[in-house]
Coordinates of C-alpha atoms in Angstrom, one line a residue:
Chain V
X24 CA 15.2 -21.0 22.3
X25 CA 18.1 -19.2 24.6
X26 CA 20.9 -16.7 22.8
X27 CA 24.3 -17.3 24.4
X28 CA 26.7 -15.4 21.9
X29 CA 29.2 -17.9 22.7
X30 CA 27.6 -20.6 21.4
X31 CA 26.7 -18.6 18.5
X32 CA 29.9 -17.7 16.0
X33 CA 27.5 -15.5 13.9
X34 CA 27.2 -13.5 17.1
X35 CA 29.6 -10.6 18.1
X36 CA 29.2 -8.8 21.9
X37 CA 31.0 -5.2 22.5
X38 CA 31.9 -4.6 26.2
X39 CA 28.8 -3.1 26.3
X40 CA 26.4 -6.2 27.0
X41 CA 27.6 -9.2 29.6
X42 CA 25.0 -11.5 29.6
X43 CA 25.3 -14.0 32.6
X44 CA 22.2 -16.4 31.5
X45 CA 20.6 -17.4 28.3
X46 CA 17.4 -15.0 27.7
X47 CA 14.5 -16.1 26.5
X48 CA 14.0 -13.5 23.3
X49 CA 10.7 -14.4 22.5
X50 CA 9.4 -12.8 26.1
X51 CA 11.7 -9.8 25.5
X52 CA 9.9 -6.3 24.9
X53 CA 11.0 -4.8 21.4
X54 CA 12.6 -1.6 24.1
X55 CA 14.7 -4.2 26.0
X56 CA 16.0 -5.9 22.2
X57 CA 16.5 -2.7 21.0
X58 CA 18.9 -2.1 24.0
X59 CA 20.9 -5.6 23.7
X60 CA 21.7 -4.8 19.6
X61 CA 22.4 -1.3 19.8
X62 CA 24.7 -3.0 23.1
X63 CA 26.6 -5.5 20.2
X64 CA 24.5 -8.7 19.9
X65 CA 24.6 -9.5 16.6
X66 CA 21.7 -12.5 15.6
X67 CA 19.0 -12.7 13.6
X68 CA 15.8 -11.8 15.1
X69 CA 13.7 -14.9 14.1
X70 CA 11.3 -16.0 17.2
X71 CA 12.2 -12.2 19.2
X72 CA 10.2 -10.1 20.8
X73 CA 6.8 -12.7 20.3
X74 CA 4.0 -10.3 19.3
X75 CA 5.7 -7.3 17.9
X76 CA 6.4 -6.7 14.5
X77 CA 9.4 -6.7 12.4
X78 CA 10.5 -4.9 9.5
X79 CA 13.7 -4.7 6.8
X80 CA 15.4 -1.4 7.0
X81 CA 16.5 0.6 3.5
X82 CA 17.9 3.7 3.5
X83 CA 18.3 6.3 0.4
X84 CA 19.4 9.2 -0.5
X85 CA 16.2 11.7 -0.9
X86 CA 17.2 11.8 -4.9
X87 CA 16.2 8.4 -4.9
X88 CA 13.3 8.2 -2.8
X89 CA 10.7 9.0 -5.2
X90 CA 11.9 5.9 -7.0
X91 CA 11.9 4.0 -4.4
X92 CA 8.6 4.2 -3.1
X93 CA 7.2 3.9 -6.6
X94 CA 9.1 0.5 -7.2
X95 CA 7.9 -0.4 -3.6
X96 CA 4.4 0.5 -4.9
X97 CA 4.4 -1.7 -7.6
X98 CA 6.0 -4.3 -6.1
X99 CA 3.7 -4.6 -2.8
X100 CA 3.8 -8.0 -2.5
X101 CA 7.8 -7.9 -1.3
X102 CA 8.3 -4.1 -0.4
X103 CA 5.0 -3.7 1.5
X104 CA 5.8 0.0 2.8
X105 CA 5.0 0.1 6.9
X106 CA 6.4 3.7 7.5
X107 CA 9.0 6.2 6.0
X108 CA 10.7 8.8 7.6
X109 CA 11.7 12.4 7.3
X110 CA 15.0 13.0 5.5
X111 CA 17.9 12.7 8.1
X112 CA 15.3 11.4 10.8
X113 CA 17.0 8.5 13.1
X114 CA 13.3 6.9 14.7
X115 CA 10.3 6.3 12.4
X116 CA 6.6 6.7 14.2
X117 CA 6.7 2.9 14.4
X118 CA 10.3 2.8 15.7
X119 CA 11.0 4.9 18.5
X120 CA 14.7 3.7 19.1
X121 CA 17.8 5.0 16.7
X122 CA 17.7 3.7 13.6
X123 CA 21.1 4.0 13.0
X124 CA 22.1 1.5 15.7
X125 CA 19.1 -0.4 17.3
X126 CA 19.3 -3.0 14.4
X127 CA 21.7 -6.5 15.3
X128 CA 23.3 -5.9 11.6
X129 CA 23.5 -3.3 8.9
X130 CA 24.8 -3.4 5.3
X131 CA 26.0 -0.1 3.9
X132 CA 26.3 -0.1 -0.2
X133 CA 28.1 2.3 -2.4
X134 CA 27.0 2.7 -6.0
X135 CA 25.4 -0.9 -5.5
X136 CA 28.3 -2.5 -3.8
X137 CA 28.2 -3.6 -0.3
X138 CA 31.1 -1.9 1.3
X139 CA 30.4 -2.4 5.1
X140 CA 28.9 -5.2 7.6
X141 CA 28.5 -3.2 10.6
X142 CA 26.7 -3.0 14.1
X143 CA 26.3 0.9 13.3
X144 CA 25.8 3.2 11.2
X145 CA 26.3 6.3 12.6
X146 CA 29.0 7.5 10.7
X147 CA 26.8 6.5 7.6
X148 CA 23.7 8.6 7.9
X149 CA 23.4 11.6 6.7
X150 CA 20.7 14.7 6.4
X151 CA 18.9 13.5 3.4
X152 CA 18.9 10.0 4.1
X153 CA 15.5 9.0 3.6
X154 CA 14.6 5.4 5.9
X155 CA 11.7 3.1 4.7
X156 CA 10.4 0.0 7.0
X157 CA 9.8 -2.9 4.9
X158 CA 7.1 -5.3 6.3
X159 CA 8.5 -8.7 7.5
X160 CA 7.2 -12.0 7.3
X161 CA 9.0 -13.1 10.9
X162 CA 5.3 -11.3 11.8
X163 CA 3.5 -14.4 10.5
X164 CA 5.9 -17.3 12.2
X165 CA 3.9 -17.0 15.5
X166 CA 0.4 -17.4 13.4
X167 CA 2.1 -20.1 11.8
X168 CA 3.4 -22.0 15.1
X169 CA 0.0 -21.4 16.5
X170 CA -1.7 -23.0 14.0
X171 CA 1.1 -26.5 14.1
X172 CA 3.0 -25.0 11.4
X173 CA 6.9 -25.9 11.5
X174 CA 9.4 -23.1 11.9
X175 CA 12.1 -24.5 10.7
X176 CA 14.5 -21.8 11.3
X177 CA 14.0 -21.2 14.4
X178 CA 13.6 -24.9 15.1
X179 CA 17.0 -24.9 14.4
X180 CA 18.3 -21.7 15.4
X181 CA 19.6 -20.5 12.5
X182 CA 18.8 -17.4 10.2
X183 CA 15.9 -17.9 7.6
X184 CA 17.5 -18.9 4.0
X185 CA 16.5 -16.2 1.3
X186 CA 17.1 -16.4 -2.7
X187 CA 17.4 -14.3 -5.1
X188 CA 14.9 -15.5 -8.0
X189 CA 14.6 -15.2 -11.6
X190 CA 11.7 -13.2 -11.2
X191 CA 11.8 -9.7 -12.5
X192 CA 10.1 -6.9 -10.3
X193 CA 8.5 -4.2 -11.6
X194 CA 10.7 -1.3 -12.5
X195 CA 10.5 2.3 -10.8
X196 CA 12.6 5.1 -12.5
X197 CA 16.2 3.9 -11.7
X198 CA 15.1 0.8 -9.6
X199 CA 15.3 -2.8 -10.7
X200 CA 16.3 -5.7 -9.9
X201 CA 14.9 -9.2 -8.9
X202 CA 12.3 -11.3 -6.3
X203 CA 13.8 -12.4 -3.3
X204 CA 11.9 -14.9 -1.6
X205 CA 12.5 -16.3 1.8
X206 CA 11.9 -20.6 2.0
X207 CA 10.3 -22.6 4.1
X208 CA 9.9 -26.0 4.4
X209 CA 6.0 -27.2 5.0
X210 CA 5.0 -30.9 5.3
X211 CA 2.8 -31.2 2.5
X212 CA -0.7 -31.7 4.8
X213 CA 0.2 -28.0 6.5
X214 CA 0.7 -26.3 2.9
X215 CA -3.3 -25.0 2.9
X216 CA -3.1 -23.9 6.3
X217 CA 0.4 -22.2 6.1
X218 CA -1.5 -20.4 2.8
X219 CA -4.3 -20.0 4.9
X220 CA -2.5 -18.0 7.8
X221 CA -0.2 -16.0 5.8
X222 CA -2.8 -14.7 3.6
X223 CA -4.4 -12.7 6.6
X224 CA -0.9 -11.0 7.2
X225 CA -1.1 -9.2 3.4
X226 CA 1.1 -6.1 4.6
X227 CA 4.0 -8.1 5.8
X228 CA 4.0 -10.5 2.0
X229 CA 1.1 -12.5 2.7
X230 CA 0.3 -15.7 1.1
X231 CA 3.8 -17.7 -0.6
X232 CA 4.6 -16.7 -4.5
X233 CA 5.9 -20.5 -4.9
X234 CA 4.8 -24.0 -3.2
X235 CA 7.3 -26.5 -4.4
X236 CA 10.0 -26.8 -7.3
X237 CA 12.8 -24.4 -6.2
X238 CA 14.3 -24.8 -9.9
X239 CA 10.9 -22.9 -11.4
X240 CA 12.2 -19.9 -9.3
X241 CA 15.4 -19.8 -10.8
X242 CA 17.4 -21.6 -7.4
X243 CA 19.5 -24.6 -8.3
X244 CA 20.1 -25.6 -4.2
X245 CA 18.4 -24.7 -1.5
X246 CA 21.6 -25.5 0.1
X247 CA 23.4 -22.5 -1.1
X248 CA 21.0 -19.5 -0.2
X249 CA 21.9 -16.4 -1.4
X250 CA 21.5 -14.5 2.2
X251 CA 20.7 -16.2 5.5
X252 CA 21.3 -19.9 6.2
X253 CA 20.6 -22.7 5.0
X254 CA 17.8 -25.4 6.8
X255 CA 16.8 -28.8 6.7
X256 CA 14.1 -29.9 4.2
X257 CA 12.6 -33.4 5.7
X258 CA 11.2 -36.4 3.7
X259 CA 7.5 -35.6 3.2
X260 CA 7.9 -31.5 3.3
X261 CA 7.8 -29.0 0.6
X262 CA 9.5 -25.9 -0.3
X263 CA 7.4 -22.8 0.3
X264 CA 8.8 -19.3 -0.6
X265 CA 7.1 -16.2 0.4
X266 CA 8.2 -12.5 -0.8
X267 CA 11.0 -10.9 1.0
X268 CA 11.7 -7.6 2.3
X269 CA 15.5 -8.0 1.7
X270 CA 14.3 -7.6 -2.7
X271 CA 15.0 -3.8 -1.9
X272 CA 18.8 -4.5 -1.3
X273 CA 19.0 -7.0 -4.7
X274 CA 17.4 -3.6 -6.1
X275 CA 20.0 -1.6 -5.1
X276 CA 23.0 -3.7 -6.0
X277 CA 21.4 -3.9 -9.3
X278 CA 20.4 -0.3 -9.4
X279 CA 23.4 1.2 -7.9
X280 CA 22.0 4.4 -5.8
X281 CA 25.0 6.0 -4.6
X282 CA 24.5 5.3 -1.3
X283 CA 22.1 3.1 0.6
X284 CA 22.0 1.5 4.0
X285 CA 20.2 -2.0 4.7
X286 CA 19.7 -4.0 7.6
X287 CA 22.0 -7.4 7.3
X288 CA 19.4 -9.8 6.4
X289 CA 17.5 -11.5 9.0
X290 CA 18.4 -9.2 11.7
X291 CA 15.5 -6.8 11.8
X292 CA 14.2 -3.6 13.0
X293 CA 11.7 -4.5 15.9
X294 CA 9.2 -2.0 15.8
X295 CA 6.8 -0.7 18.5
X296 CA 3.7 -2.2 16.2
X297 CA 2.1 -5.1 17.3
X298 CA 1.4 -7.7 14.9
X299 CA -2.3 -7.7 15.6
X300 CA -2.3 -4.6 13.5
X301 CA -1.3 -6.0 10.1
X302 CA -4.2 -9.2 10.4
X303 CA -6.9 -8.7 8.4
X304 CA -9.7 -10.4 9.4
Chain I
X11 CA -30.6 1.7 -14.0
X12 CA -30.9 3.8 -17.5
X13 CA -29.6 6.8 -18.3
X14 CA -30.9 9.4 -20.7
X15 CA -28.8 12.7 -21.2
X16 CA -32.1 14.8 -21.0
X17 CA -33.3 13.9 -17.7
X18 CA -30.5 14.6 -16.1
X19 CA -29.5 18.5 -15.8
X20 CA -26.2 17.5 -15.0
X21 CA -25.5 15.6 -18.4
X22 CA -24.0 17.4 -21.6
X23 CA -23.6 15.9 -24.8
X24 CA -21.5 17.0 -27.7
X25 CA -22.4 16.6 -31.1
X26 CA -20.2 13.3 -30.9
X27 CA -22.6 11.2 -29.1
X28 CA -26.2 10.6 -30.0
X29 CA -28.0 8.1 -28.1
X30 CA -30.8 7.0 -29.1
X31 CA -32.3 4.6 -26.8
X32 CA -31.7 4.8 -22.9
X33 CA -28.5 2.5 -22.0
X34 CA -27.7 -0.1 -19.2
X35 CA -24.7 1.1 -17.8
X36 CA -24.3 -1.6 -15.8
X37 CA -23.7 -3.8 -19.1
X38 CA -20.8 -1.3 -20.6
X39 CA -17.6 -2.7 -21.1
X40 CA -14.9 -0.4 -20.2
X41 CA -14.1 0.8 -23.5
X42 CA -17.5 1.2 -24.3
X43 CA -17.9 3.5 -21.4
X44 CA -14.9 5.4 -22.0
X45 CA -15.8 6.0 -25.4
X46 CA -19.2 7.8 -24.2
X47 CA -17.4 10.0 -21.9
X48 CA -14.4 10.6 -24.8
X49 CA -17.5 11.4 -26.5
X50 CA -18.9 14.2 -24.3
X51 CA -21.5 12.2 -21.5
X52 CA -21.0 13.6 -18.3
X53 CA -22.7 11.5 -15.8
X54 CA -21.7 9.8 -12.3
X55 CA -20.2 6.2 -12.6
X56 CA -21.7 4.4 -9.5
X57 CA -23.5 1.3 -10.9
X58 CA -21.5 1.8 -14.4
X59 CA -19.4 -1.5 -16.1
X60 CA -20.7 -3.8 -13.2
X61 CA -17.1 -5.9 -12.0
X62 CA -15.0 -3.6 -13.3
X63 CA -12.8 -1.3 -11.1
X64 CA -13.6 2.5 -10.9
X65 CA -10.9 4.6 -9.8
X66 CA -9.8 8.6 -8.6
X67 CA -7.8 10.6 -10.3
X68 CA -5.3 13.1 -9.0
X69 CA -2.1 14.1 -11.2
X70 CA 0.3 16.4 -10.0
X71 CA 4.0 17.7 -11.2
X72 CA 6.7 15.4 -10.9
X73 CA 8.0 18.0 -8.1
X74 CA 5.1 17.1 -6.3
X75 CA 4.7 13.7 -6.6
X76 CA 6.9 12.0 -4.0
X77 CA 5.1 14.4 -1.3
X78 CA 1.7 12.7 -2.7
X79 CA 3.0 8.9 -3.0
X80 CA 4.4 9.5 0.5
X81 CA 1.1 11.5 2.1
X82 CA -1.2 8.3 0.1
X83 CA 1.1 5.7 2.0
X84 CA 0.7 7.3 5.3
X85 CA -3.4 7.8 4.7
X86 CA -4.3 4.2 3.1
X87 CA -7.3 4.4 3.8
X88 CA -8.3 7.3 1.9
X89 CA -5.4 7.2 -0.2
X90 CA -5.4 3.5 -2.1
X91 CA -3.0 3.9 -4.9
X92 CA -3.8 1.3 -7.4
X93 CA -1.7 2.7 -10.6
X94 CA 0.8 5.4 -10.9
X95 CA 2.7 6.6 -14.3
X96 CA 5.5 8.1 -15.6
X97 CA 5.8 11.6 -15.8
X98 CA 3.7 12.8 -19.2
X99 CA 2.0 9.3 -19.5
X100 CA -1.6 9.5 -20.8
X101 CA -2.8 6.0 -19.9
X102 CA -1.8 3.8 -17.2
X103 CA -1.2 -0.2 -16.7
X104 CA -4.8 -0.3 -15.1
X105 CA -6.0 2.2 -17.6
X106 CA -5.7 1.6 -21.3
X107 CA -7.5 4.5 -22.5
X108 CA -6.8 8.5 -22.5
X109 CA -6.2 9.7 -19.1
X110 CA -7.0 13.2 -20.6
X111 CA -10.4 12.6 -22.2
X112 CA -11.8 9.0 -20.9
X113 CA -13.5 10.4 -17.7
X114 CA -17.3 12.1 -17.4
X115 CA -15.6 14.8 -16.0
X116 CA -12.5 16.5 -14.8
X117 CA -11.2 19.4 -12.1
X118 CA -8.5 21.4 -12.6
X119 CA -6.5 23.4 -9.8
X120 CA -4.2 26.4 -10.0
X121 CA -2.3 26.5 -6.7
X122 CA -5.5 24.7 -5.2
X123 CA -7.8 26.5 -6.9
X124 CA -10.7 25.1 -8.9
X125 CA -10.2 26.9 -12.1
X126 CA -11.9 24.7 -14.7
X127 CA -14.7 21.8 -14.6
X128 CA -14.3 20.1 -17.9
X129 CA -14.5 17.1 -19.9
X130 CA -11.3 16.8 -21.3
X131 CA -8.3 18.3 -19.7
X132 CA -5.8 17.6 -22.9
X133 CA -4.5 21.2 -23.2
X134 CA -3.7 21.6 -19.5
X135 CA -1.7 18.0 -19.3
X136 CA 1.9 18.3 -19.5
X137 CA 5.3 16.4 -19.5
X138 CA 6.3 16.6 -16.4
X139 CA 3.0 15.3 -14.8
X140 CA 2.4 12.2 -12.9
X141 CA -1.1 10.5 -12.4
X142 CA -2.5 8.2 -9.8
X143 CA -5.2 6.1 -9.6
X144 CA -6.9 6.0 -6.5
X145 CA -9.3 3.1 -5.1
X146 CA -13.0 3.8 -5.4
X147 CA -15.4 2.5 -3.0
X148 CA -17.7 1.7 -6.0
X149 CA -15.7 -1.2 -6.3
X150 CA -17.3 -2.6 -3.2
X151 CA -20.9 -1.5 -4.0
X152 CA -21.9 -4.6 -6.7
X153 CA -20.8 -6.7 -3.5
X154 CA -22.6 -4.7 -1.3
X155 CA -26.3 -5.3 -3.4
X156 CA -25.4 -9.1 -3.9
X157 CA -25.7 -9.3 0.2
X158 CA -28.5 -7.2 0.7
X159 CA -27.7 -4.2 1.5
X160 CA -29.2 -1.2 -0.6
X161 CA -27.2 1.7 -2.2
X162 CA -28.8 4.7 -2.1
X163 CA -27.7 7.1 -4.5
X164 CA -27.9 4.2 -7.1
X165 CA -31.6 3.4 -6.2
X166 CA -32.0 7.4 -6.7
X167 CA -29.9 7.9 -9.6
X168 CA -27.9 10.3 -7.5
X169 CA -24.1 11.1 -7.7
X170 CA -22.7 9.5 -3.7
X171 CA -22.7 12.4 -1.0
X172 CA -18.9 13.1 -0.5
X173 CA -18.1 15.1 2.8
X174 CA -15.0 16.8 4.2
X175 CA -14.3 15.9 8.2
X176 CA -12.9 17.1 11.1
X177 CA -10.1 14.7 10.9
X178 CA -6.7 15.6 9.6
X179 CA -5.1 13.2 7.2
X180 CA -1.5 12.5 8.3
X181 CA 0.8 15.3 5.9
X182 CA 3.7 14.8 4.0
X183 CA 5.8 17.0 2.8
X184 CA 4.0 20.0 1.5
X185 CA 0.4 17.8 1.3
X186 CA -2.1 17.9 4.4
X187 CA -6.1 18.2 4.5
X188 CA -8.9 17.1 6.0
X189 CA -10.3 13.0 5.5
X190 CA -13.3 13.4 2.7
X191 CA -15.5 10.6 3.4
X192 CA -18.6 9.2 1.1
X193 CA -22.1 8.3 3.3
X194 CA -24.5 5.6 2.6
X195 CA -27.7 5.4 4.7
X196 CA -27.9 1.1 6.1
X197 CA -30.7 0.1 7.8
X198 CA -29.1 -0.5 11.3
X199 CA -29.7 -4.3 10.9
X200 CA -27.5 -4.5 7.7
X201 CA -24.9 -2.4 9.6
X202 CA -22.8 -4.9 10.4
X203 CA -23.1 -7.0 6.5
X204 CA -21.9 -3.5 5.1
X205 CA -18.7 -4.2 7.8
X206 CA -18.4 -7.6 6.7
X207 CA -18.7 -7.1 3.2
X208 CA -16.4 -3.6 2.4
X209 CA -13.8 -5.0 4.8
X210 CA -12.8 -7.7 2.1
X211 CA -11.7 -4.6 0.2
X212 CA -9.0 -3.1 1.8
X213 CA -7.8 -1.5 -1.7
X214 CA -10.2 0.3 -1.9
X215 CA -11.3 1.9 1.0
X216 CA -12.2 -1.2 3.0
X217 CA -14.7 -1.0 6.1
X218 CA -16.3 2.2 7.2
X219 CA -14.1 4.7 9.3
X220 CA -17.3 6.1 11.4
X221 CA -21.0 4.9 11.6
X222 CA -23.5 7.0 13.1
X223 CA -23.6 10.4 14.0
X224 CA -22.6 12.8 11.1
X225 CA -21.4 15.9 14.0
X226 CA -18.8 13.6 15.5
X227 CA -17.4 13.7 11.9
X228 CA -17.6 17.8 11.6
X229 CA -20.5 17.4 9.7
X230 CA -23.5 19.7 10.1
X231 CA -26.0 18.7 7.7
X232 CA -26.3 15.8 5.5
X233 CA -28.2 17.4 3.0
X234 CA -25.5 19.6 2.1
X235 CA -22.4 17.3 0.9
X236 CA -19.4 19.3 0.0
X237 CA -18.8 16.8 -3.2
X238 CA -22.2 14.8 -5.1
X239 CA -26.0 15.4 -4.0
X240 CA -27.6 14.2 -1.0
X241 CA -29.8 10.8 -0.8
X242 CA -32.3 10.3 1.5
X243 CA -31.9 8.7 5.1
X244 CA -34.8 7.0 5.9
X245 CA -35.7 5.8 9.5
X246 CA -34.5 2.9 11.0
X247 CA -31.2 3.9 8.6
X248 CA -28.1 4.8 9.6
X249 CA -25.5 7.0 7.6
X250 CA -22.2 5.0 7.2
X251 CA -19.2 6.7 6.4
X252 CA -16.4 5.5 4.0
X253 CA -12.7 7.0 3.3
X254 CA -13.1 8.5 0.1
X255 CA -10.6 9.1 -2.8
X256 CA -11.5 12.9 -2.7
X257 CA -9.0 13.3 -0.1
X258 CA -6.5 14.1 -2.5
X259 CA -8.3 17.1 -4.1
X260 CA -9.1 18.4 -0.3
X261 CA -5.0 18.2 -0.2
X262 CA -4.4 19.8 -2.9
X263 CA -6.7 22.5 -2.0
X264 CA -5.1 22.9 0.9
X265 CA -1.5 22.5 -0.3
X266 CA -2.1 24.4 -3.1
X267 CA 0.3 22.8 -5.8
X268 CA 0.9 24.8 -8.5
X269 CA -0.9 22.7 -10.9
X270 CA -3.3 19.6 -10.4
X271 CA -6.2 17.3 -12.2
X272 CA -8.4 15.4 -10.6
X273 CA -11.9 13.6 -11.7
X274 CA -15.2 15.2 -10.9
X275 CA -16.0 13.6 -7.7
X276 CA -18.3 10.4 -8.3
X277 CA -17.3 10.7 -12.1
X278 CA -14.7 8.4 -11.7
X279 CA -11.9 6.5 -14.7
X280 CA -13.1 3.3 -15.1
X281 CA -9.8 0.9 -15.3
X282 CA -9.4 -2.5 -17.3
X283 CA -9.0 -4.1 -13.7
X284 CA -11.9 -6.7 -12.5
X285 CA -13.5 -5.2 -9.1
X286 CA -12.1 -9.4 -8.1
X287 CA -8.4 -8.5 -8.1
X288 CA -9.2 -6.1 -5.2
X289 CA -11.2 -9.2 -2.7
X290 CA -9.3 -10.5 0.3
X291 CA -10.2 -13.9 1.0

């Protein structure tokens, strides 16, 4: 797969970055990615950085921390916690780039309402700003390739389509809100392996929460994700949704913290973990 | 296994419990055990309610308890959590019975200081305090026997050696303190079946953090465990070291909190959760 913002209209360069030839992003080091994003390439990170491990970015307040990791403890299967920082700290022990800038996207919210789309968010953080990473499942899709599992979304070069569901998390103090799942589709003689690889990657969501009807989860058309893109769903393929790191962000629209900041969905932090470390065996 | 209160000089009974024939722990439901320790038995748990889950205690002030969410998701392996409540809560989801009266035995510290052992802690809970339940490696120990591989301090009727290391646990916030671990003697051909085996429990505890020699841990003398009563290593065995859910109590020791509860090592609160929920595949 080769990035050439051109080609892209989701994609947005500052005159930071010139790139003269499509890269290959899988082969890139999660250092040299870092560098490109925090340059102005905006894309989703799907297929970057092969090997490394992902995560979704949230950002409180230290009020609303406590809450937050306790509605991240009960709900482990989409907020599996891989690392918090310090209040007011801009790298995390897995992420030794600037958190603040190093991401392709951000979303900043206000009392629950998204008020910014921005490349950074330096003019956003602040001392007590708390920063959790979020496990990813973009740490399974090379498992799942490996073992002849489709990708679609990166098949097709376009961001993985997430839903909001009409499943309820567990509440934490002032957090609430709803499962986000991410989809994708499986031909139906791959659905035990694509169970069977996931499982092994429990810290970044594991095995699916759904194989099959979408409408049982509370989503009327694939077509119409709530976040990311849609992708094509072929004759002989079902719809397989797995737990997804953006359900923090549904939590604080419907929680309202007054501030948060949150990666824009699908354009992750790339950490400095390797996803060897989050297979059991 | 049986128990009987009088041949063990670590048992009490109050005048609410008279047994009259020795008991098969092993066979308790839950409630039936928690009812015997409401009722005044004090008495280790390993080998108690076989497929049910055991689990630590630690509860701290609500002031405190983001430092220990945060310092038990950056020491997992130690630091499971399986349950946490609301502030002033005196059961749990996991836990239906009274968090202040339904363990063998209870430890309460004064800015880390031991200051009580007792079996019911009702007039020191408060409020404002928040309870965790911590993964037990007693979980794993049914599984363990089923392949063969012998627990000591059940065969012996023995609370399970607990020892503090020479490791640090990662700190958070005001919380730091050594790793506690728990030791069971394998015969060095099972070695690698207690691997196998405890490794399918990541929740709680998982597969051994050190196997072999007790000085490379910081620890002088088997015989004399910091927590529980030795068991005898006999040759051809060799001591295998598990995280242990003690580690929280070591914290708090060294932290020195203003107020905190915790079980009586090895006298652990048996929860309404099957030891099955906790099996990776």
């Amino acid at each position: 797969m080769g990035v050439s913002g051109a080609a892209d209209p989701d994609s947005f360069f500052t005159g930071m970055v010139v790139m003269t030839a499509p890269i290959d992003p899988g082969g890139l080091s999660p250092e040299q990615a870092r560098a490109l994003f925090r340059g102005g390439l905006r894309v989703p990170t799907a297929g970057w950085c092969a090997g490394w491990t992902q995560a979704n970015l949230i950002a409180v307040p230290r009020d609303h921390a406590y809450d937050l990791l306790l509605f991240a403890q009960r709900n482990p299967k989409p907020c599996p916690v891989l690392d918090v920082t310090e209040p007011g700290e801009t790298s995390a022990s897995l992420f030794s780039g600037d958190l603040r800038t190093d991401l392709p996207g951000y979303v900043v919210y206000e009392r629950g309402e998204p008020v910014a789309e921005v490349p950074d968010v330096t003019r956003h953080w602040c001392d007590d700003l708390v920063a959790f990473l979020i496990g990813c499942s973009f740490t399974f899709e090379d498992a799942l390739r490996e073992a002849g599992v489709p990708v679609r979304h990166i098949e097709q070069d376009r961001n993985v389509p997430m839903y909001r569901t009409n499943r309820r998390c567990r509440p934490a103090g002032s957090f609430r809100g709803p499962l986000v799942v991410s989809m994708r589709p499986v031909p139906a003689g791959l659905v035990a392996d694509a169970v069977r690889v996931t499982s092994r990657y429990p810290s970044v969501h594991g095995a699916p929460v759904h194989v099959g009807d979408p409408v049982a989860l509370g989503i009327d058309d694939l077509d119409r994700p709530d976040f990311g893109e849609p992708v094509d769903v072929r004759a002989g393929e079902v719809p397989v949704f797995w737990a997804c790191g953006v359900t923090p962000q549904a939590a604080v629209m419907a929680s309202r913290p007054s501030l948060a900041i949150g990666h824009l969905p699908g354009h992750m932090a790339v950490t400095d973990a390797r996803d060897a470390r989050y297979v059991v065996p």
